[in-house]
Amino acid sequence: MERLFSTAQVHPRDRFDYWHSVACKNLISHDATPECRPTFEAELHAGALADLGLVLFETAPMRVSHTRDHCARMQSDEVFVCRLISGQLVLEQAGREADMKAGDMTLLDPLLPYEGKFSAGVKLLVLKAPRRSMEARVGRITDMVTRTMKPAEAEHGLASAFLAMLPDYAGQLGTVAVETVKNQTLDLIAVSLAKTQERPRPYLSSAKASALLNVRAAIEARLTDPGLDAETIAAAAGVSVRYANALLAQEGTSIVRLIQSRRLACCHRALRDPLQAHRNVSEIASAWGFTDMTHFGRRFKTAYGVLPSELRRLSKQN
């Protein structure tokens, strides 16, 4: 997990405003009011597990509000699984209230307004999961938001304990391992969510999960090949192109789009890495399979909002 922000590095008069801007950018747009602005303290770490985002933060007491206006401006379609590590947190959404203690979990839908009240000493892990991946396992999530999942029940306790371990391993697992752990994470959350609805079982498919794992692993192993195409990936995974794309469509992508997004992510990481500052942009892009620098620059800006050269310059400044 990478530390993105700490109030210890900021003058007390600017701490809350700085925190709010970082939290809006890396977690979700919202309004917030601190209990005490002059003494406000917070820290935020971020990481990833395949296409699952992880945000871990600590904050002083405050109230937050994710309004209808914020919902209307949402660009990504993710759902949030919140696991409270310490403190007390009250979240309200869809007419329900989750009064959370340490170890409790709940689900939030960023496309719906919500309110939150953070007590002193709150430390919270937020897992950001693609909506398609979650709904493929449990169906529509509307009736599942802000239901407190307490670890006293076995299903919730297992999922809670598993989530608590993820920050220690984010960014350290190999390609195949990270896909396996990602699917296990989503499956455990699905089991826990199904428990809140007293459903007989979540919609899990081990055969499909295994095939999807093979497709993703085949892509990761061949990202540096500039001639990589859908047929090569499907053959390596032992499935047809049509079936592979059907599996990926449940997560809102395809073989070709996933190859491109993973290559862009690798380039993004390399451009921010101070140990690779000696490599120029075209060298990094070529190493990850891009042969057309104009195409690369255009796709990179679409994905990250800045040109590769601009990101490299900003990274050096920081």
Short mmCIF file of C-alpha atoms in Angstrom, two decimals:
data_model
loop_
_atom_site.label_atom_id
_atom_site.label_comp_id
_atom_site.label_asym_id
_atom_site.label_seq_id
_atom_site.Cartn_x
_atom_site.Cartn_y
_atom_site.Cartn_z
CA MET A 1 0.00 0.00 0.00
CA GLU A 2 1.32 3.42 -0.96
CA ARG A 3 0.88 6.32 1.44
CA LEU A 4 -0.75 9.13 -0.52
CA PHE A 5 -1.31 11.61 2.25
CA SER A 6 -0.58 12.41 5.88
CA THR A 7 -1.55 15.57 7.77
CA ALA A 8 1.82 15.36 9.52
CA GLN A 9 3.31 16.87 6.35
CA VAL A 10 0.87 19.80 6.15
CA HIS A 11 0.42 23.02 8.15
CA PRO A 12 -2.51 22.67 10.62
CA ARG A 13 -4.55 25.40 8.89
CA ASP A 14 -4.45 23.49 5.59
CA ARG A 15 -4.76 19.93 6.83
CA PHE A 16 -8.48 19.36 6.45
CA ASP A 17 -8.78 21.03 3.05
CA TYR A 18 -5.81 19.07 1.75
CA TRP A 19 -7.21 15.84 3.16
CA HIS A 20 -10.60 16.52 1.59
CA SER A 21 -9.12 17.07 -1.87
CA VAL A 22 -7.03 13.87 -1.66
CA ALA A 23 -9.98 11.82 -0.40
CA CYS A 24 -12.27 13.13 -3.14
CA LYS A 25 -9.70 12.22 -5.78
CA ASN A 26 -8.74 8.78 -4.50
CA LEU A 27 -11.94 7.55 -2.87
CA ILE A 28 -15.14 9.39 -3.72
CA SER A 29 -16.44 12.96 -4.18
CA HIS A 30 -18.17 14.22 -1.05
CA ASP A 31 -18.77 17.13 1.28
CA ALA A 32 -17.25 16.93 4.75
CA THR A 33 -17.20 18.84 8.05
CA PRO A 34 -14.54 18.13 10.70
CA GLU A 35 -15.41 18.17 14.37
CA CYS A 36 -12.34 20.35 15.01
CA ARG A 37 -10.53 21.83 12.04
CA PRO A 38 -7.39 23.13 13.90
CA THR A 39 -6.60 19.70 15.38
CA PHE A 40 -7.69 17.59 12.41
CA GLU A 41 -5.42 14.66 11.54
CA ALA A 42 -5.71 12.01 8.83
CA GLU A 43 -3.68 9.60 6.75
CA LEU A 44 -4.51 7.72 3.55
CA HIS A 45 -2.93 4.70 1.84
CA ALA A 46 -3.95 3.16 -1.50
CA GLY A 47 -3.18 -0.05 -3.32
CA ALA A 48 -4.72 -2.61 -5.67
CA LEU A 49 -5.47 -6.28 -6.03
CA ALA A 50 -5.88 -6.86 -9.77
CA ASP A 51 -8.89 -4.65 -10.62
CA LEU A 52 -9.94 -4.25 -6.99
CA GLY A 53 -8.98 -0.95 -5.41
CA LEU A 54 -7.90 -0.76 -1.77
CA VAL A 55 -8.03 2.44 0.27
CA LEU A 56 -6.96 2.44 3.91
CA PHE A 57 -7.37 5.61 5.93
CA GLU A 58 -7.40 6.98 9.45
CA THR A 59 -9.23 10.18 10.32
CA ALA A 60 -10.24 12.43 13.18
CA PRO A 61 -13.99 12.87 13.92
CA MET A 62 -15.98 14.33 11.03
CA ARG A 63 -19.23 14.08 9.09
CA VAL A 64 -19.39 13.31 5.37
CA SER A 65 -22.12 13.58 2.78
CA HIS A 66 -22.19 12.02 -0.68
CA THR A 67 -25.04 13.93 -2.32
CA ARG A 68 -27.18 13.41 -5.41
CA ASP A 69 -25.01 15.96 -7.23
CA HIS A 70 -21.94 13.90 -6.40
CA CYS A 71 -23.71 10.75 -7.62
CA ALA A 72 -24.54 12.39 -10.94
CA ARG A 73 -20.85 13.14 -11.55
CA MET A 74 -19.61 9.61 -10.81
CA GLN A 75 -17.57 8.26 -13.75
CA SER A 76 -16.60 4.81 -12.50
CA ASP A 77 -19.10 2.08 -11.70
CA GLU A 78 -17.82 0.43 -8.54
CA VAL A 79 -19.30 -0.67 -5.26
CA PHE A 80 -17.59 -0.15 -1.90
CA VAL A 81 -17.13 -2.82 0.76
CA CYS A 82 -16.23 -1.04 4.01
CA ARG A 83 -14.43 -2.93 6.79
CA LEU A 84 -13.95 -0.97 10.02
CA ILE A 85 -10.62 -1.64 11.72
CA SER A 86 -11.01 0.65 14.74
CA GLY A 87 -13.27 3.36 16.12
CA GLN A 88 -16.98 3.74 15.47
CA LEU A 89 -18.67 4.68 12.19
CA VAL A 90 -22.32 5.30 11.34
CA LEU A 91 -23.32 5.16 7.67
CA GLU A 92 -26.80 5.89 6.27
CA GLN A 93 -27.95 4.97 2.76
CA ALA A 94 -31.21 3.89 1.13
CA GLY A 95 -33.18 4.46 4.31
CA ARG A 96 -30.98 2.14 6.38
CA GLU A 97 -28.30 2.79 8.99
CA ALA A 98 -25.17 0.75 9.65
CA ASP A 99 -23.77 1.42 13.13
CA MET A 100 -20.32 -0.12 12.81
CA LYS A 101 -17.79 -1.28 15.38
CA ALA A 102 -14.31 -2.75 14.80
CA GLY A 103 -14.48 -5.81 12.52
CA ASP A 104 -17.90 -4.93 11.08
CA MET A 105 -18.45 -4.64 7.34
CA THR A 106 -21.07 -3.01 5.16
CA LEU A 107 -21.71 -2.33 1.48
CA LEU A 108 -22.11 1.14 -0.06
CA ASP A 109 -23.33 2.03 -3.54
CA PRO A 110 -21.58 5.22 -4.80
CA LEU A 111 -24.45 5.80 -7.23
CA LEU A 112 -26.75 6.49 -4.27
CA PRO A 113 -26.46 9.35 -1.73
CA TYR A 114 -25.18 8.51 1.74
CA GLU A 115 -24.20 10.16 5.02
CA GLY A 116 -21.43 9.17 7.41
CA LYS A 117 -20.39 10.07 10.95
CA PHE A 118 -16.81 9.20 11.94
CA SER A 119 -15.86 8.97 15.60
CA ALA A 120 -12.39 9.50 17.06
CA GLY A 121 -9.81 6.91 16.10
CA VAL A 122 -11.55 5.60 13.00
CA LYS A 123 -9.44 3.42 10.75
CA LEU A 124 -11.31 2.12 7.73
CA LEU A 125 -10.50 -0.19 4.82
CA VAL A 126 -12.53 0.38 1.67
CA LEU A 127 -12.45 -2.22 -1.08
CA LYS A 128 -13.60 -0.85 -4.43
CA ALA A 129 -15.00 -3.67 -6.59
CA PRO A 130 -16.38 -3.51 -10.14
CA ARG A 131 -20.17 -3.56 -9.93
CA ARG A 132 -20.40 -6.19 -12.67
CA SER A 133 -18.10 -8.56 -10.79
CA MET A 134 -20.11 -8.24 -7.59
CA GLU A 135 -23.56 -8.44 -9.18
CA ALA A 136 -22.47 -11.48 -11.20
CA ARG A 137 -22.14 -13.22 -7.84
CA VAL A 138 -25.07 -11.87 -5.84
CA GLY A 139 -27.48 -10.20 -8.25
CA ARG A 140 -28.55 -6.58 -7.85
CA ILE A 141 -27.09 -5.02 -4.73
CA THR A 142 -29.79 -2.41 -4.03
CA ASP A 143 -31.26 -4.29 -1.08
CA MET A 144 -27.86 -5.17 0.36
CA VAL A 145 -26.40 -1.71 1.04
CA THR A 146 -25.85 -0.46 4.62
CA ARG A 147 -26.61 -3.79 6.23
CA THR A 148 -24.13 -4.34 9.06
CA MET A 149 -22.22 -7.61 8.69
CA LYS A 150 -20.85 -8.48 12.13
CA PRO A 151 -18.00 -10.99 12.59
CA ALA A 152 -19.90 -12.88 15.30
CA GLU A 153 -21.61 -14.76 12.45
CA ALA A 154 -19.27 -17.23 10.78
CA GLU A 155 -19.78 -16.07 7.19
CA HIS A 156 -19.17 -12.43 8.10
CA GLY A 157 -16.27 -13.26 10.40
CA LEU A 158 -14.43 -15.17 7.68
CA ALA A 159 -14.86 -12.41 5.12
CA SER A 160 -13.89 -9.73 7.66
CA ALA A 161 -10.70 -11.54 8.67
CA PHE A 162 -9.75 -12.09 5.03
CA LEU A 163 -10.26 -8.42 4.13
CA ALA A 164 -8.15 -7.32 7.08
CA MET A 165 -5.14 -9.17 5.62
CA LEU A 166 -5.30 -7.65 2.12
CA PRO A 167 -3.37 -4.39 2.78
CA ASP A 168 -0.33 -6.41 3.90
CA TYR A 169 -0.19 -8.28 0.58
CA ALA A 170 -1.30 -5.65 -1.95
CA GLY A 171 1.34 -5.24 -4.64
CA GLN A 172 3.38 -8.25 -3.48
CA LEU A 173 1.57 -11.20 -5.08
CA GLY A 174 2.45 -12.81 -8.41
CA THR A 175 0.16 -12.67 -11.45
CA VAL A 176 -1.64 -15.95 -10.91
CA ALA A 177 -1.81 -15.51 -7.14
CA VAL A 178 -3.33 -12.03 -7.36
CA GLU A 179 -6.15 -13.26 -9.61
CA THR A 180 -6.83 -16.19 -7.30
CA VAL A 181 -6.90 -13.97 -4.22
CA LYS A 182 -9.09 -11.41 -6.00
CA ASN A 183 -11.68 -14.06 -6.84
CA GLN A 184 -11.53 -15.48 -3.33
CA THR A 185 -12.09 -11.99 -1.94
CA LEU A 186 -15.16 -11.39 -4.10
CA ASP A 187 -16.50 -14.88 -3.39
CA LEU A 188 -16.19 -14.45 0.39
CA ILE A 189 -17.88 -11.06 0.21
CA ALA A 190 -20.64 -12.61 -1.91
CA VAL A 191 -21.19 -15.36 0.67
CA SER A 192 -21.41 -12.72 3.40
CA LEU A 193 -23.81 -10.54 1.42
CA ALA A 194 -25.99 -13.54 0.62
CA LYS A 195 -26.16 -14.22 4.36
CA THR A 196 -27.67 -10.77 4.96
CA GLN A 197 -30.51 -11.71 2.58
CA GLU A 198 -30.80 -15.29 3.89
CA ARG A 199 -30.32 -16.53 0.34
CA PRO A 200 -29.46 -20.23 -0.09
CA ARG A 201 -26.23 -19.41 -1.93
CA PRO A 202 -24.57 -16.62 -3.94
CA TYR A 203 -24.22 -16.98 -7.68
CA LEU A 204 -20.72 -18.44 -7.87
CA SER A 205 -19.25 -20.47 -10.71
CA SER A 206 -15.89 -22.09 -10.05
CA ALA A 207 -15.56 -23.27 -13.68
CA LYS A 208 -16.06 -19.77 -15.03
CA ALA A 209 -13.80 -18.28 -12.36
CA SER A 210 -11.07 -20.76 -13.30
CA ALA A 211 -11.42 -19.98 -17.01
CA LEU A 212 -11.32 -16.26 -16.31
CA LEU A 213 -8.22 -16.73 -14.18
CA ASN A 214 -6.53 -18.57 -17.06
CA VAL A 215 -7.41 -15.79 -19.51
CA ARG A 216 -6.05 -13.09 -17.22
CA ALA A 217 -2.91 -15.10 -16.47
CA ALA A 218 -2.31 -15.63 -20.20
CA ILE A 219 -2.58 -11.89 -20.77
CA GLU A 220 -0.23 -10.98 -17.93
CA ALA A 221 2.39 -13.44 -19.15
CA ARG A 222 2.43 -11.94 -22.67
CA LEU A 223 1.96 -8.19 -22.17
CA THR A 224 5.39 -7.35 -23.57
CA ASP A 225 4.64 -9.06 -26.91
CA PRO A 226 3.73 -6.28 -29.40
CA GLY A 227 1.94 -8.81 -31.64
CA LEU A 228 -0.33 -10.11 -28.88
CA ASP A 229 -3.93 -10.67 -30.02
CA ALA A 230 -7.18 -12.23 -28.82
CA GLU A 231 -6.60 -15.52 -30.63
CA THR A 232 -3.24 -16.05 -28.91
CA ILE A 233 -4.73 -15.39 -25.47
CA ALA A 234 -7.74 -17.66 -25.99
CA ALA A 235 -5.54 -20.49 -27.24
CA ALA A 236 -3.20 -20.14 -24.26
CA ALA A 237 -6.16 -20.19 -21.86
CA GLY A 238 -7.73 -23.21 -23.57
CA VAL A 239 -11.00 -21.47 -24.49
CA SER A 240 -12.52 -19.81 -27.53
CA VAL A 241 -12.22 -16.09 -28.16
CA ARG A 242 -16.00 -15.82 -27.95
CA TYR A 243 -16.16 -17.54 -24.56
CA ALA A 244 -13.25 -15.53 -23.16
CA ASN A 245 -14.87 -12.27 -24.24
CA ALA A 246 -18.21 -13.39 -22.77
CA LEU A 247 -16.53 -13.98 -19.41
CA LEU A 248 -14.74 -10.63 -19.52
CA ALA A 249 -17.95 -8.87 -20.59
CA GLN A 250 -19.33 -9.61 -17.12
CA GLU A 251 -16.58 -7.31 -15.83
CA GLY A 252 -17.18 -4.70 -18.53
CA THR A 253 -14.16 -5.48 -20.69
CA SER A 254 -12.81 -7.77 -23.44
CA ILE A 255 -9.51 -9.45 -24.32
CA VAL A 256 -8.31 -6.52 -26.43
CA ARG A 257 -9.43 -3.87 -23.93
CA LEU A 258 -7.92 -5.77 -21.01
CA ILE A 259 -4.57 -6.12 -22.81
CA GLN A 260 -4.55 -2.38 -23.40
CA SER A 261 -5.61 -1.43 -19.86
CA ARG A 262 -3.02 -3.72 -18.28
CA ARG A 263 -0.27 -2.36 -20.55
CA LEU A 264 -1.27 1.20 -19.70
CA ALA A 265 -1.27 0.36 -15.98
CA CYS A 266 2.26 -1.09 -16.26
CA CYS A 267 3.44 2.03 -18.08
CA HIS A 268 1.74 4.26 -15.51
CA ARG A 269 3.51 2.45 -12.67
CA ALA A 270 6.87 2.63 -14.45
CA LEU A 271 6.54 6.35 -15.18
CA ARG A 272 5.91 7.04 -11.49
CA ASP A 273 8.71 4.79 -10.28
CA PRO A 274 11.78 6.85 -9.25
CA LEU A 275 13.98 3.81 -9.91
CA GLN A 276 12.99 4.00 -13.59
CA ALA A 277 13.46 7.75 -13.98
CA HIS A 278 16.42 7.14 -16.31
CA ARG A 279 14.16 5.47 -18.91
CA ASN A 280 12.40 7.73 -21.42
CA VAL A 281 8.68 7.49 -22.19
CA SER A 282 9.04 5.75 -25.55
CA GLU A 283 11.37 3.14 -24.06
CA ILE A 284 8.84 2.28 -21.36
CA ALA A 285 5.95 2.19 -23.82
CA SER A 286 7.85 -0.08 -26.22
CA ALA A 287 8.82 -2.42 -23.40
CA TRP A 288 5.12 -3.00 -22.69
CA GLY A 289 4.09 -3.71 -26.27
CA PHE A 290 3.18 -0.28 -27.65
CA THR A 291 4.56 0.35 -31.14
CA ASP A 292 2.73 3.58 -32.02
CA MET A 293 3.69 6.41 -29.65
CA THR A 294 0.87 8.70 -30.82
CA HIS A 295 -1.67 5.97 -30.13
CA PHE A 296 -0.03 5.27 -26.78
CA GLY A 297 -0.12 8.92 -25.71
CA ARG A 298 -3.77 9.31 -26.69
CA ARG A 299 -4.85 6.15 -24.88
CA PHE A 300 -2.79 7.00 -21.81
CA LYS A 301 -4.38 10.45 -21.48
CA THR A 302 -7.86 8.96 -21.87
CA ALA A 303 -7.12 6.51 -19.06
CA TYR A 304 -5.27 8.79 -16.63
CA GLY A 305 -6.13 12.35 -17.62
CA VAL A 306 -2.53 13.36 -18.37
CA LEU A 307 -0.02 12.68 -21.12
CA PRO A 308 2.79 10.24 -20.25
CA SER A 309 5.37 13.02 -20.44
CA GLU A 310 3.29 15.18 -18.06
CA LEU A 311 3.02 12.34 -15.54
CA ARG A 312 6.77 11.78 -15.68
CA ARG A 313 7.40 15.50 -15.05
CA LEU A 314 4.93 15.63 -12.16
CA SER A 315 6.39 12.48 -10.62
CA LYS A 316 9.87 13.98 -10.68
CA GLN A 317 8.59 17.17 -9.04
CA ASN A 318 6.95 15.18 -6.26
#
